[in-house]
mmCIF file of C-alpha atoms and ligand atoms in Angstrom:
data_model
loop_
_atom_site.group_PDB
_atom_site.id
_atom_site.type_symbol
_atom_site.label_atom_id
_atom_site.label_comp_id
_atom_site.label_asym_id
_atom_site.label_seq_id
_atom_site.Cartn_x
_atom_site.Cartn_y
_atom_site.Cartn_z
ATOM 1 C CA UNK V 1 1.247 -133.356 -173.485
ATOM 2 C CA UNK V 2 3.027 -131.154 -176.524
ATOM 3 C CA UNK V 3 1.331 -127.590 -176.549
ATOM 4 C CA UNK V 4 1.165 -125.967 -179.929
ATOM 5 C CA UNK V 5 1.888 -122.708 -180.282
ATOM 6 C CA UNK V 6 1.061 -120.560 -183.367
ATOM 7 C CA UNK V 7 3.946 -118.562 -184.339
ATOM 8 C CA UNK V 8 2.639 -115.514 -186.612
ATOM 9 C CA UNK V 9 6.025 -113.486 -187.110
ATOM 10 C CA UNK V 10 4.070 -110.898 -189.721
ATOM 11 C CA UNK V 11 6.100 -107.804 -191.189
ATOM 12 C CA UNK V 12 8.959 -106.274 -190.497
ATOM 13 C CA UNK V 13 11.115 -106.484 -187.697
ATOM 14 C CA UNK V 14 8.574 -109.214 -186.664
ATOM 15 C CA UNK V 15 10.526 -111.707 -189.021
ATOM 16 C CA UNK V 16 13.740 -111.108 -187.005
ATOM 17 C CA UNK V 17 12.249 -110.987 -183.287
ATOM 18 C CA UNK V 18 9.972 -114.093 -183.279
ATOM 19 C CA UNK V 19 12.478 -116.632 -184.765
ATOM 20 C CA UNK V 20 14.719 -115.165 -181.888
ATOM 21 C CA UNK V 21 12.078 -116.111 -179.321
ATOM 22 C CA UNK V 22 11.422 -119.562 -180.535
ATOM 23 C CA UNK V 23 14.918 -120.365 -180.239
ATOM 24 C CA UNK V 24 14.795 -119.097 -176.622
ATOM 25 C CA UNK V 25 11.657 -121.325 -176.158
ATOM 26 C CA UNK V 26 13.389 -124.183 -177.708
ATOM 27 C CA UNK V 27 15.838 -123.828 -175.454
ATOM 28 C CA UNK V 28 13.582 -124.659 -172.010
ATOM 29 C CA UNK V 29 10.089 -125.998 -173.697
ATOM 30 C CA UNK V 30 9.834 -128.979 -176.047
ATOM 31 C CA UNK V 31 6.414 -127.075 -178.053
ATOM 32 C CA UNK V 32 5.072 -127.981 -181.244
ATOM 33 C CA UNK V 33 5.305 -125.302 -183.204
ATOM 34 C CA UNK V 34 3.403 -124.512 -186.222
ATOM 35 C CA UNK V 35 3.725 -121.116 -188.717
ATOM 36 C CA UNK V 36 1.710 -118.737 -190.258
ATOM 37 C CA UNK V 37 1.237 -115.483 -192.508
ATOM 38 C CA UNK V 38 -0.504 -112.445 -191.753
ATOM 39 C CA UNK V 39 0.174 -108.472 -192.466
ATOM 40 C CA UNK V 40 0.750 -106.130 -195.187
ATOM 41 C CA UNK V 41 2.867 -108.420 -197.284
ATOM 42 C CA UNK V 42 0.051 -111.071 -197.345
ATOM 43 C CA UNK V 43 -2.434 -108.519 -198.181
ATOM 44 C CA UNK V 44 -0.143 -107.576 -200.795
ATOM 45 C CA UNK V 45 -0.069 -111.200 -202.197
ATOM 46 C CA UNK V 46 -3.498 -112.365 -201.760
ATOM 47 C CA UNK V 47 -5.829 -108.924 -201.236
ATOM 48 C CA UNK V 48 -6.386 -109.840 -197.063
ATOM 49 C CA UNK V 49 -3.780 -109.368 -194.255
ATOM 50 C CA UNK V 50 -5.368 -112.329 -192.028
ATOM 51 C CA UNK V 51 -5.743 -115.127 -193.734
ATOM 52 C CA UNK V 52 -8.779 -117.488 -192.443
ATOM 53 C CA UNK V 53 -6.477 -120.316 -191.630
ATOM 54 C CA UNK V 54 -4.213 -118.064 -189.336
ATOM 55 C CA UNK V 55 -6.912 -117.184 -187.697
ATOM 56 C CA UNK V 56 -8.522 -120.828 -187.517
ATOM 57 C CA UNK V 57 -5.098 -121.843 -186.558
ATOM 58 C CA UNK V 58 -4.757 -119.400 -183.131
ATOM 59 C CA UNK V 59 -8.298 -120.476 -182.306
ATOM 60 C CA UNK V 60 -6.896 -124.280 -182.394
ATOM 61 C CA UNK V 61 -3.563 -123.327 -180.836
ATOM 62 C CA UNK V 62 -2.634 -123.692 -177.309
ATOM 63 C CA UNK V 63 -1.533 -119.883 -177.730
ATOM 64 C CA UNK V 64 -0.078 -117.577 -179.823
ATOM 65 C CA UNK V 65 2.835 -115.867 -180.093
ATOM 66 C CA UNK V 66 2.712 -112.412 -182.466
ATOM 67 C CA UNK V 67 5.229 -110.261 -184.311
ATOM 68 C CA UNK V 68 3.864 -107.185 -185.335
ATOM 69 C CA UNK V 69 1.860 -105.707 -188.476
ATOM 70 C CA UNK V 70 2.873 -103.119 -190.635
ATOM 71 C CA UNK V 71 0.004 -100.900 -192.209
ATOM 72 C CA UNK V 72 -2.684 -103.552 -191.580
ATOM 73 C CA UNK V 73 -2.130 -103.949 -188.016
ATOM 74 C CA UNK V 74 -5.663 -103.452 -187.105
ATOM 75 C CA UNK V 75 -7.179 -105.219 -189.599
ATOM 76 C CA UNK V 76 -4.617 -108.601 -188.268
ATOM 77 C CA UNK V 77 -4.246 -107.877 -184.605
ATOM 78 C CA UNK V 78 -7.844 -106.954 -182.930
ATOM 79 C CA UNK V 79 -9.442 -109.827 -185.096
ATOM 80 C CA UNK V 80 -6.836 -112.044 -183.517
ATOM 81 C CA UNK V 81 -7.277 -111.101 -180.000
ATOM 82 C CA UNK V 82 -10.882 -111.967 -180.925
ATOM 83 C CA UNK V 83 -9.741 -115.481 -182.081
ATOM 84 C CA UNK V 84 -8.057 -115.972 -178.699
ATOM 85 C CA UNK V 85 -11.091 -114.583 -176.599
ATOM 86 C CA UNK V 86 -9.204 -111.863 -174.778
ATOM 87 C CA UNK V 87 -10.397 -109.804 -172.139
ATOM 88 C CA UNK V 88 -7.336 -108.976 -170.399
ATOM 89 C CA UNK V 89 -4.463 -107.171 -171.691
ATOM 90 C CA UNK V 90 -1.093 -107.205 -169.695
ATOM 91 C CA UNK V 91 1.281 -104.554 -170.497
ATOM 92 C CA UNK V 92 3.853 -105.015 -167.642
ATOM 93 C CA UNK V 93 6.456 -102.166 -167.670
ATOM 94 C CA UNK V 94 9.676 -102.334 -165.659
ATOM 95 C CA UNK V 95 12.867 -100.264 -165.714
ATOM 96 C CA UNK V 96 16.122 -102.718 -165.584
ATOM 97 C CA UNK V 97 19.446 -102.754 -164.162
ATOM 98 C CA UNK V 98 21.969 -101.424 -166.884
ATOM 99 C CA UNK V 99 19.375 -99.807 -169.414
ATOM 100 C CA UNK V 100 19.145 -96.066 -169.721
ATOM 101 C CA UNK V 101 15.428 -95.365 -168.121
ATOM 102 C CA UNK V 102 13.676 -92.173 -166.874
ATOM 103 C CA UNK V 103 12.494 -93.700 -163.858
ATOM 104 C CA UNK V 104 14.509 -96.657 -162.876
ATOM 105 C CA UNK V 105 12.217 -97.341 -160.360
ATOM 106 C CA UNK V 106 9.138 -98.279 -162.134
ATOM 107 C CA UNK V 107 7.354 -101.639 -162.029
ATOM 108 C CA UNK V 108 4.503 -100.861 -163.187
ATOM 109 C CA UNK V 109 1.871 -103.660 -164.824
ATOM 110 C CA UNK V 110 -0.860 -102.679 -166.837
ATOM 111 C CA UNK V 111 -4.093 -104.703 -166.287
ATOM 112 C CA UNK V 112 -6.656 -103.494 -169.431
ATOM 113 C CA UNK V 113 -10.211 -104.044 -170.250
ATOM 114 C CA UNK V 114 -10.003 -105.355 -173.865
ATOM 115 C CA UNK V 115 -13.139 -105.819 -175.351
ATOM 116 C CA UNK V 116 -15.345 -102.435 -174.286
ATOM 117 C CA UNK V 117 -15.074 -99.329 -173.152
ATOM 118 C CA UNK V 118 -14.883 -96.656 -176.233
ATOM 119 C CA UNK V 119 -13.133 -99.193 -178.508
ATOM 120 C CA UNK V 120 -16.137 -101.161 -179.265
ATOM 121 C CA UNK V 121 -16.564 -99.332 -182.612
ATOM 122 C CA UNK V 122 -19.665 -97.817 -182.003
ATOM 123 C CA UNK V 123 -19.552 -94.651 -183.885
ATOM 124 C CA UNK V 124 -21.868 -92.714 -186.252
ATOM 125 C CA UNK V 125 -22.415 -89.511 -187.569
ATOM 126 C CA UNK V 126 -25.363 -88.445 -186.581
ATOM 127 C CA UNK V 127 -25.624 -85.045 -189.131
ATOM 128 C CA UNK V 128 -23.192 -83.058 -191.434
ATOM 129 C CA UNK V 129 -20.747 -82.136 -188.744
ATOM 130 C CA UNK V 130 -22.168 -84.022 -185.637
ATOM 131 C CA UNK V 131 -20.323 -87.442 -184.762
ATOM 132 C CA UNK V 132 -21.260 -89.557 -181.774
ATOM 133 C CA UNK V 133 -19.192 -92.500 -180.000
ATOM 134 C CA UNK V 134 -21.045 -94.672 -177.730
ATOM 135 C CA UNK V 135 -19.286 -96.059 -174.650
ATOM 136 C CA UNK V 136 -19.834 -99.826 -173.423
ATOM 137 C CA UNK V 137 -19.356 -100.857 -169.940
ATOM 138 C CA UNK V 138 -20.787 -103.420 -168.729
ATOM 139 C CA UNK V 139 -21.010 -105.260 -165.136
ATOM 140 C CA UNK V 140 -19.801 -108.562 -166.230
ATOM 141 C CA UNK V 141 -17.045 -107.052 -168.639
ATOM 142 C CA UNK V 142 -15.882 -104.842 -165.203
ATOM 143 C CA UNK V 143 -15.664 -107.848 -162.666
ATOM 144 C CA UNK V 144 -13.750 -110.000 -164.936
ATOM 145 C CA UNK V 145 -11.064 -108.140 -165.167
ATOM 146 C CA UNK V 146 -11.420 -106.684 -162.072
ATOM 147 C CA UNK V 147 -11.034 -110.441 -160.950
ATOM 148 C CA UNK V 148 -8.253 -110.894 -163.057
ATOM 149 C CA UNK V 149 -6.425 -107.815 -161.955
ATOM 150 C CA UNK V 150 -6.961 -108.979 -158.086
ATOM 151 C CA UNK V 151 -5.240 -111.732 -158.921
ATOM 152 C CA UNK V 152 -2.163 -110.939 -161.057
ATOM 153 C CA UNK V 153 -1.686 -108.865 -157.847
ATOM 154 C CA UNK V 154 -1.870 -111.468 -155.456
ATOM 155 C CA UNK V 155 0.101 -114.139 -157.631
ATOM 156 C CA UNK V 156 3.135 -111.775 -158.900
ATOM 157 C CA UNK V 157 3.890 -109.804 -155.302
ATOM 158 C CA UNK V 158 2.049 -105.923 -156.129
ATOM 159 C CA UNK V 159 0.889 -104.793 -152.878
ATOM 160 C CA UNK V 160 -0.533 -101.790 -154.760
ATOM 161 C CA UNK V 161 -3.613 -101.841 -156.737
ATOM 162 C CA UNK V 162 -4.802 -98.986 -158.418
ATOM 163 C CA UNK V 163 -8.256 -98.400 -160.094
ATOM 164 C CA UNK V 164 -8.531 -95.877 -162.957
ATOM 165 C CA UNK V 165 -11.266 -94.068 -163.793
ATOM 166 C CA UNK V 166 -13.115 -90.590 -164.757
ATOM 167 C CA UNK V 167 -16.418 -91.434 -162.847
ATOM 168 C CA UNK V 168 -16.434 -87.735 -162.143
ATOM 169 C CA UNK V 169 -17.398 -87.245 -165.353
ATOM 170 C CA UNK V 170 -18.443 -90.292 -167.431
ATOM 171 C CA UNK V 171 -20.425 -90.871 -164.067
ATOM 172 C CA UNK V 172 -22.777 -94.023 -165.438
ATOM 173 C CA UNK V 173 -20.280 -96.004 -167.170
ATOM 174 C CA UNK V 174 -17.127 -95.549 -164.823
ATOM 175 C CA UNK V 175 -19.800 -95.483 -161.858
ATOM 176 C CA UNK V 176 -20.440 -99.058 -163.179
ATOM 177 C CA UNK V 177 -16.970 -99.917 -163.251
ATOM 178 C CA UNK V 178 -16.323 -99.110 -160.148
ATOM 179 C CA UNK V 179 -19.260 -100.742 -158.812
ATOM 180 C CA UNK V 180 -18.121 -103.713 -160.012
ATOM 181 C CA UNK V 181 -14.590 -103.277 -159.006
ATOM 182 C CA UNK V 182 -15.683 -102.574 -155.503
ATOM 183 C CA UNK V 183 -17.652 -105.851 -155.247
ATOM 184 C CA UNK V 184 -14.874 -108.704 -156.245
ATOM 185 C CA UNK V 185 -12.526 -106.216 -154.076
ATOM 186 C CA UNK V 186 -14.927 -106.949 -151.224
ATOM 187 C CA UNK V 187 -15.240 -110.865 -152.508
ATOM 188 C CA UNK V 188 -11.401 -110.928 -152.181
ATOM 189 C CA UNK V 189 -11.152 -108.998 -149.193
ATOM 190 C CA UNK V 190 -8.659 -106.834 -151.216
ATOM 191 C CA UNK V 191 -7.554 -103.741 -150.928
ATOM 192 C CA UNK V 192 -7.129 -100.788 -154.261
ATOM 193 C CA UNK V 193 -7.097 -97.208 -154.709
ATOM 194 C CA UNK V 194 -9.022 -95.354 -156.344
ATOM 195 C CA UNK V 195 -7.534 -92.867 -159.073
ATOM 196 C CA UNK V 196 -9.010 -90.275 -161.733
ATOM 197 C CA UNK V 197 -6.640 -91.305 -164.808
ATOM 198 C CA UNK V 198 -5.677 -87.688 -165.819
ATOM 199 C CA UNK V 199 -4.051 -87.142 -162.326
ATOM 200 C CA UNK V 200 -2.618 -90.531 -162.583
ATOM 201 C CA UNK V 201 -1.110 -89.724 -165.505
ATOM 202 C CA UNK V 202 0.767 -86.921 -163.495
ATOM 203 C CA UNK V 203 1.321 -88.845 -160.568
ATOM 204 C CA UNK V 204 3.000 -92.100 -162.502
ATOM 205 C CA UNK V 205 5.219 -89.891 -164.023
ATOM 206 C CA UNK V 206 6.397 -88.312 -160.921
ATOM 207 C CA UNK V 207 6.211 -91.089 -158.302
ATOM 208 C CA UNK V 208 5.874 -94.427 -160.153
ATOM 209 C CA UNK V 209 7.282 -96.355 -157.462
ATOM 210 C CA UNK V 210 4.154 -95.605 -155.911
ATOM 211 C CA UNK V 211 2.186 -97.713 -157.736
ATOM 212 C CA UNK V 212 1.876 -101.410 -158.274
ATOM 213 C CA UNK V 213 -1.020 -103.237 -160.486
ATOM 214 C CA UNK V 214 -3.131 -100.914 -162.521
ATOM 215 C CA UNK V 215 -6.730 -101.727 -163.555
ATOM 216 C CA UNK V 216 -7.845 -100.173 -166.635
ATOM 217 C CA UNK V 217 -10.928 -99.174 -168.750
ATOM 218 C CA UNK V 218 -9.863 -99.788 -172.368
ATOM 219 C CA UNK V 219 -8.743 -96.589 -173.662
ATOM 220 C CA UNK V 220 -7.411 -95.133 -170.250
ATOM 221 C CA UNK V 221 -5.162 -98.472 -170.250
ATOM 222 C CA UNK V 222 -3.721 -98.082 -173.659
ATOM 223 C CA UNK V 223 -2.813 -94.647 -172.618
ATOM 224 C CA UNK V 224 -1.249 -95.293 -169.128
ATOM 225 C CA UNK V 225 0.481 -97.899 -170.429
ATOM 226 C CA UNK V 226 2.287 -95.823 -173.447
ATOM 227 C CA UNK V 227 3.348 -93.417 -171.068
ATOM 228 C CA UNK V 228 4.604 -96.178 -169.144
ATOM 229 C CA UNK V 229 6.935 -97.358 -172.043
ATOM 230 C CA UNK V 230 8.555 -93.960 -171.861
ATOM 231 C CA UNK V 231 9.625 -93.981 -168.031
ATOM 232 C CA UNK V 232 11.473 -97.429 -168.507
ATOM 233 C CA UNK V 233 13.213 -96.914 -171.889
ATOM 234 C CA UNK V 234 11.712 -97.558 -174.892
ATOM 235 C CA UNK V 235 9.386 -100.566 -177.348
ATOM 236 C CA UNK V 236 12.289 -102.742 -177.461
ATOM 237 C CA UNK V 237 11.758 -103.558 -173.616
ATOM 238 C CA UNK V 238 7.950 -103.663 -173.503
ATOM 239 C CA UNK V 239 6.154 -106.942 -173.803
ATOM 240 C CA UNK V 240 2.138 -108.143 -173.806
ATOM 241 C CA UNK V 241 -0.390 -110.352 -173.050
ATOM 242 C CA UNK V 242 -4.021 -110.799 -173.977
ATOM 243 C CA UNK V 243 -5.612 -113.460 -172.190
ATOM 244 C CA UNK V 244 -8.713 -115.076 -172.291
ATOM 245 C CA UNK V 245 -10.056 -118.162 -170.709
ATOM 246 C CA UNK V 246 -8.432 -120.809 -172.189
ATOM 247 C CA UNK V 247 -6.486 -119.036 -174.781
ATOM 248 C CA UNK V 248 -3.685 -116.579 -175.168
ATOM 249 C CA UNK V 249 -1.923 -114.606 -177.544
ATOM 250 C CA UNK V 250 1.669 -112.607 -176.768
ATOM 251 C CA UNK V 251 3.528 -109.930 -178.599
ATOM 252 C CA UNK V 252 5.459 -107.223 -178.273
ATOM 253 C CA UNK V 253 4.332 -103.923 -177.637
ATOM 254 C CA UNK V 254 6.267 -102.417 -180.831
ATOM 255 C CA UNK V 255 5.329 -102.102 -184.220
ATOM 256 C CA UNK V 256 6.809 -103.891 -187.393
ATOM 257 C CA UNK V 257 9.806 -101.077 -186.993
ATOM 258 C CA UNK V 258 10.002 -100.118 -190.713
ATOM 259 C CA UNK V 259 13.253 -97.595 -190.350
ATOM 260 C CA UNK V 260 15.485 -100.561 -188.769
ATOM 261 C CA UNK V 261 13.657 -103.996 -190.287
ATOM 262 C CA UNK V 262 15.985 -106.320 -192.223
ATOM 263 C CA UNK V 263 19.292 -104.802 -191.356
ATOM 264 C CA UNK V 264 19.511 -107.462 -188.280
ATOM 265 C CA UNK V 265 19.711 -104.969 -185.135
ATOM 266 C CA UNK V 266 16.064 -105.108 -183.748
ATOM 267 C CA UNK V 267 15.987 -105.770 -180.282
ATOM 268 C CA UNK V 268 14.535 -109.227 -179.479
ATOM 269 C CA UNK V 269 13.960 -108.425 -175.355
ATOM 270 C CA UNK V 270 10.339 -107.263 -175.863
ATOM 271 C CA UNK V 271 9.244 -110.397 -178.194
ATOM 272 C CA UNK V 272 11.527 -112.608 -175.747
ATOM 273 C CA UNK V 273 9.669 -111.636 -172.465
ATOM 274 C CA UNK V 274 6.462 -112.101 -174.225
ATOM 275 C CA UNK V 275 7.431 -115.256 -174.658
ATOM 276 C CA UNK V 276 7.960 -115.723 -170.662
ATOM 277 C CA UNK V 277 4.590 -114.611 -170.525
ATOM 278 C CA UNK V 278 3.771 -117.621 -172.720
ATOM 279 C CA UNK V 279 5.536 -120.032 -170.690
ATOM 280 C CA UNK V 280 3.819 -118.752 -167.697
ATOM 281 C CA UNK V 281 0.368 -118.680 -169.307
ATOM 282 C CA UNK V 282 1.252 -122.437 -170.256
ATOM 283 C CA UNK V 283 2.213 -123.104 -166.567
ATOM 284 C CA UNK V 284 5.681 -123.424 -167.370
ATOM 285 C CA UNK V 285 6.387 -121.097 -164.172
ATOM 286 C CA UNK V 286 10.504 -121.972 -163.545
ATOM 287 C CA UNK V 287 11.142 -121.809 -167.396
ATOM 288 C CA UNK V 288 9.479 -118.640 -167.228
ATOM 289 C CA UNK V 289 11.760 -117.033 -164.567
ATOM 290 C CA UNK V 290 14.599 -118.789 -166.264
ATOM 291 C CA UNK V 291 14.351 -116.883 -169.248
ATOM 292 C CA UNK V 292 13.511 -113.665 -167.559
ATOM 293 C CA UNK V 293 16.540 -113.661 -165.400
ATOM 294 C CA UNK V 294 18.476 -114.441 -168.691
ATOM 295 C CA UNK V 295 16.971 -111.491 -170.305
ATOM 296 C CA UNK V 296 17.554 -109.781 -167.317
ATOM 297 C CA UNK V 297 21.509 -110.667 -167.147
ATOM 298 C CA UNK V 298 22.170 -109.696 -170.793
ATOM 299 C CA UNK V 299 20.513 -106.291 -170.319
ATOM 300 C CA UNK V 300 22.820 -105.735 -167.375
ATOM 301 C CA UNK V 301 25.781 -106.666 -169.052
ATOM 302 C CA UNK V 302 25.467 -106.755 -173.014
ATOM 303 C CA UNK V 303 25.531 -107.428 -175.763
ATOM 304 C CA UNK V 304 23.026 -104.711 -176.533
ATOM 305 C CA UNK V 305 21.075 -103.573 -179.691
ATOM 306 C CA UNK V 306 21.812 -100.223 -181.072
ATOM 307 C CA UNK V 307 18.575 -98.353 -179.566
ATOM 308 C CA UNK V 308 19.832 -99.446 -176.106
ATOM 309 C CA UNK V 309 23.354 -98.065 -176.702
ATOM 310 C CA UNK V 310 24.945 -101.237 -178.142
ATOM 311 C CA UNK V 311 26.144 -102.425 -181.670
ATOM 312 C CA UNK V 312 25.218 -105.834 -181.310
ATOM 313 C CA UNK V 313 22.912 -107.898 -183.526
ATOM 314 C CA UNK V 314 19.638 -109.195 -182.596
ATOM 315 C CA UNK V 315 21.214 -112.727 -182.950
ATOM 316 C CA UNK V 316 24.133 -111.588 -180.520
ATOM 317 C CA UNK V 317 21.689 -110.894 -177.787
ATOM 318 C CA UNK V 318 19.737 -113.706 -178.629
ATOM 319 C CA UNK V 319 22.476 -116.196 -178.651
ATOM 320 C CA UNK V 320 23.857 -114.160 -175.479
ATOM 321 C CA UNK V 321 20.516 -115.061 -173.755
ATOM 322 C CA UNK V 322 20.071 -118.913 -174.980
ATOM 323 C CA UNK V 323 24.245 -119.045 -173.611
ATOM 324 C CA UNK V 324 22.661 -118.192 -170.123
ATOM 325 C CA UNK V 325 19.891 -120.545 -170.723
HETATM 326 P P1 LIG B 401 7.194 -99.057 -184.059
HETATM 327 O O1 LIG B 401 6.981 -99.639 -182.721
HETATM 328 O O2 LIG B 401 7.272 -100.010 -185.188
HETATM 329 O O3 LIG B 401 8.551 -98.187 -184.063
HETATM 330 C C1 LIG B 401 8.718 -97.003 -183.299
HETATM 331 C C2 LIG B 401 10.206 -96.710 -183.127
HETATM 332 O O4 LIG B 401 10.754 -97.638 -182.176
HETATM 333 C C3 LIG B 401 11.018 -96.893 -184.418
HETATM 334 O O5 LIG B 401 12.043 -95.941 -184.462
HETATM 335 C C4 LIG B 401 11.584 -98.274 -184.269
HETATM 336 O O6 LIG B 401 12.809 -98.469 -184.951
HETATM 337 C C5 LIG B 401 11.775 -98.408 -182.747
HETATM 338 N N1 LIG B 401 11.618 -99.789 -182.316
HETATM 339 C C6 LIG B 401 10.449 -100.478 -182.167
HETATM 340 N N2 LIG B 401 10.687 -101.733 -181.786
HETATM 341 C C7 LIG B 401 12.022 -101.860 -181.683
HETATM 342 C C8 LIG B 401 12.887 -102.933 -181.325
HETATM 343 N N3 LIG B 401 12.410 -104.150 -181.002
HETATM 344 N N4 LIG B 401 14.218 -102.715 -181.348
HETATM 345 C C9 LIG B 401 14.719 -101.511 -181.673
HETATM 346 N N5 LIG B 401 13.964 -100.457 -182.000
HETATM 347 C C10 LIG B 401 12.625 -100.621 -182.022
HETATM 348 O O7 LIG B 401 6.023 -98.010 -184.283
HETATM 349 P P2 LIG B 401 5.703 -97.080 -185.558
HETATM 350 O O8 LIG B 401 6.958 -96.630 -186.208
HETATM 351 O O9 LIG B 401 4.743 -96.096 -185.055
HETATM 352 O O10 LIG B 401 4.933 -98.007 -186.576
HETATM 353 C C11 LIG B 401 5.572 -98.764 -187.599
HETATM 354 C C12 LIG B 401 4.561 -99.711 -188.223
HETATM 355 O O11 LIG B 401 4.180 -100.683 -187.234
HETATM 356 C C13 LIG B 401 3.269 -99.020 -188.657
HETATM 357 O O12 LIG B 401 2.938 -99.547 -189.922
HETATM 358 C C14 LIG B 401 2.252 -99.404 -187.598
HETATM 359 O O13 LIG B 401 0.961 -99.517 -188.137
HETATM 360 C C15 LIG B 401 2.769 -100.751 -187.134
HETATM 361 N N6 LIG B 401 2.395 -101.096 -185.738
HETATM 362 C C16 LIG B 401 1.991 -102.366 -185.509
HETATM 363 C C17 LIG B 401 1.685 -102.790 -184.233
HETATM 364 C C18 LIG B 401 1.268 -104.209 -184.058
HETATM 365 O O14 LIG B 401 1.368 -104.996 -184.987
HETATM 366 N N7 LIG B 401 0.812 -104.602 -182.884
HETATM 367 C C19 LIG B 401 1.787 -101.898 -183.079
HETATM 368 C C20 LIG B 401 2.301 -100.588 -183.411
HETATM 369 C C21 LIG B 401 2.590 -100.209 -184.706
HETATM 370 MG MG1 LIG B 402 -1.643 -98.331 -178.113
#
């Protein structure tokens, strides 16, 4: 069986990084690609930054791989997380061998609620002056990615789970989380910690060698997992999943990169590992690690983009990589 994959390469540096990663996935998959618009310069053109058919298209698609939006990032990327049916959202963050980090030792992956929490969009103002925000958790919501979380663990090698949560003080709707994180623990005979996400914030800044998997509420993971990005060296290193149950879509965790886009000197790594994600997610498990270790290998020795140090061209690293391919 061909899998399709939607390629949406959207603004900016987006246009340089994603044709970089298909021609790593060329290189070790034989998918059926298939291309299409979305961001600011669409919206530009036709008055909407998602067009229907890109969406239609992901829905269809075996998954997705995603540049980045410019200004209309929110109006292209959470509607196409909800064309995928995410729940999960992987942020893995890891420090590598030849690439200027603050804490070489992190390996830190990111395991996010991605469809609750505060980010549900429940907000009103009440009166002149008074604005509420109401706060989903729910049981089911909790255990799934609980579930997942258990089992990223389990599958990639983290002996250390970590929970986090402010159930001091948001004491229903964390006290449900946890709840529910305690029972698939106790399903899965697994072990976690427990860890209020302000102190963790401290304590994976300090000691992130400490700490494996993290399971995350929504908000608390988008946070952790920013400050994560700073301890191993910057957006051009971090990629993403969001996974659902039969679907998938994988970017990079940087923007559209206005200040460097079109001069040629992005830095594909970020879009690249995505895109082992993607093999993975597909069950293409030795491609995967193929094209990590490649990755891997180029950081180590060069060529490197300008933001890690180098003068290289995104297609000099790319090319680099596809060599060790
Ligand atoms: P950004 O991630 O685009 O850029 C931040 C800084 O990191 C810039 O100096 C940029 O040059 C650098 N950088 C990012 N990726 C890089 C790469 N691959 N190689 C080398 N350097 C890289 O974030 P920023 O500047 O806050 O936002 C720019 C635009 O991107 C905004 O319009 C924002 O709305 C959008 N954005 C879109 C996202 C998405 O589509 N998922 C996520 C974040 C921002
Ligand atoms: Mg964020």
């Amino acid at each position: 069986m061909t899998e399709t994959v939607l390629v949406v390469p959207g603004d900016g540096i987006g246009q340089e990084v994603v044709p970089a990663t298909v021609e790593v996935l060329e290189a070790v998959a034989d998918f059926e690609f298939v291309e299409a618009e979305a961001g600011d310069h669409v919206k530009e053109e036709t008055g909407e930054a998602l067009p229907e058919e890109t969406r239609r298209l992901a829905t269809e698609a075996d998954a997705t791989l995603f540049g980045a939006a410019g200004e209309t990032a929110a109006d292209v990327i959470l509607p196409l997380r909800q064309a995928v049916e995410s729940f999960a959202n992987i942020r893995p963050a890891r420090a590598y061998p030849g690439v200027d980090a603050l804490r070489p030792e992190t390996d830190l992956v990111f395991v996010r609620e991605n469809t609750e929490g505060v980010y549900k969009g429940i907000e009103s103002e009440i009166d002149e002056g008074v604005t509420t925000l109401t706060r989903v958790i729910t049981e089911d919501a909790s255990r799934r990615i609980a579930d997942y979380g258990f089992e990223y663990a389990a599958e990639n090698g983290y002996d250390d789970v970590t929970v986090a949560h402010k159930a001091n003080v948001m004491r229903v709707t964390d006290g449900q989380f946890l709840d529910a994180v305690e029972a698939v623990a106790e399903e899965r005979s697994a072990d976690y910690e427990e860890a209020l996400m302000d102190a963790l914030a401290m304590h994976l800044l300090l000691t992130p060698e400490d700490y494996g998997v993290v399971i995350c509420p929504n908000l608390a993971g988008d946070m952790l997992s920013d400050l994560a990005a700073g301890l191993v060296g910057g957006l051009g290193l971090l990629p993403s999943a969001n996974v659902g149950e039969d679907n998938a879509l994988f970017e990079p965790v940087h923007g559209s990169a206005p200040d460097i886009a079109g001069q040629g000197v992005a830095n594909p790594a970020a879009t690249i590992l995505s895109g082992a994600m993607l093999l993975e997610h597909l069950d293409y498990d030795e491609e995967a690690a193929d094209v990590r270790s490649a990755v891997e290998s180029v950081l180590a020795d060069g060529p490197r983009t300008p933001d890690l140090g180098g003068s290289a061209s995104t297609e000099d690293v790319t090319a680099a990589i596809v060599d060790r391919l």
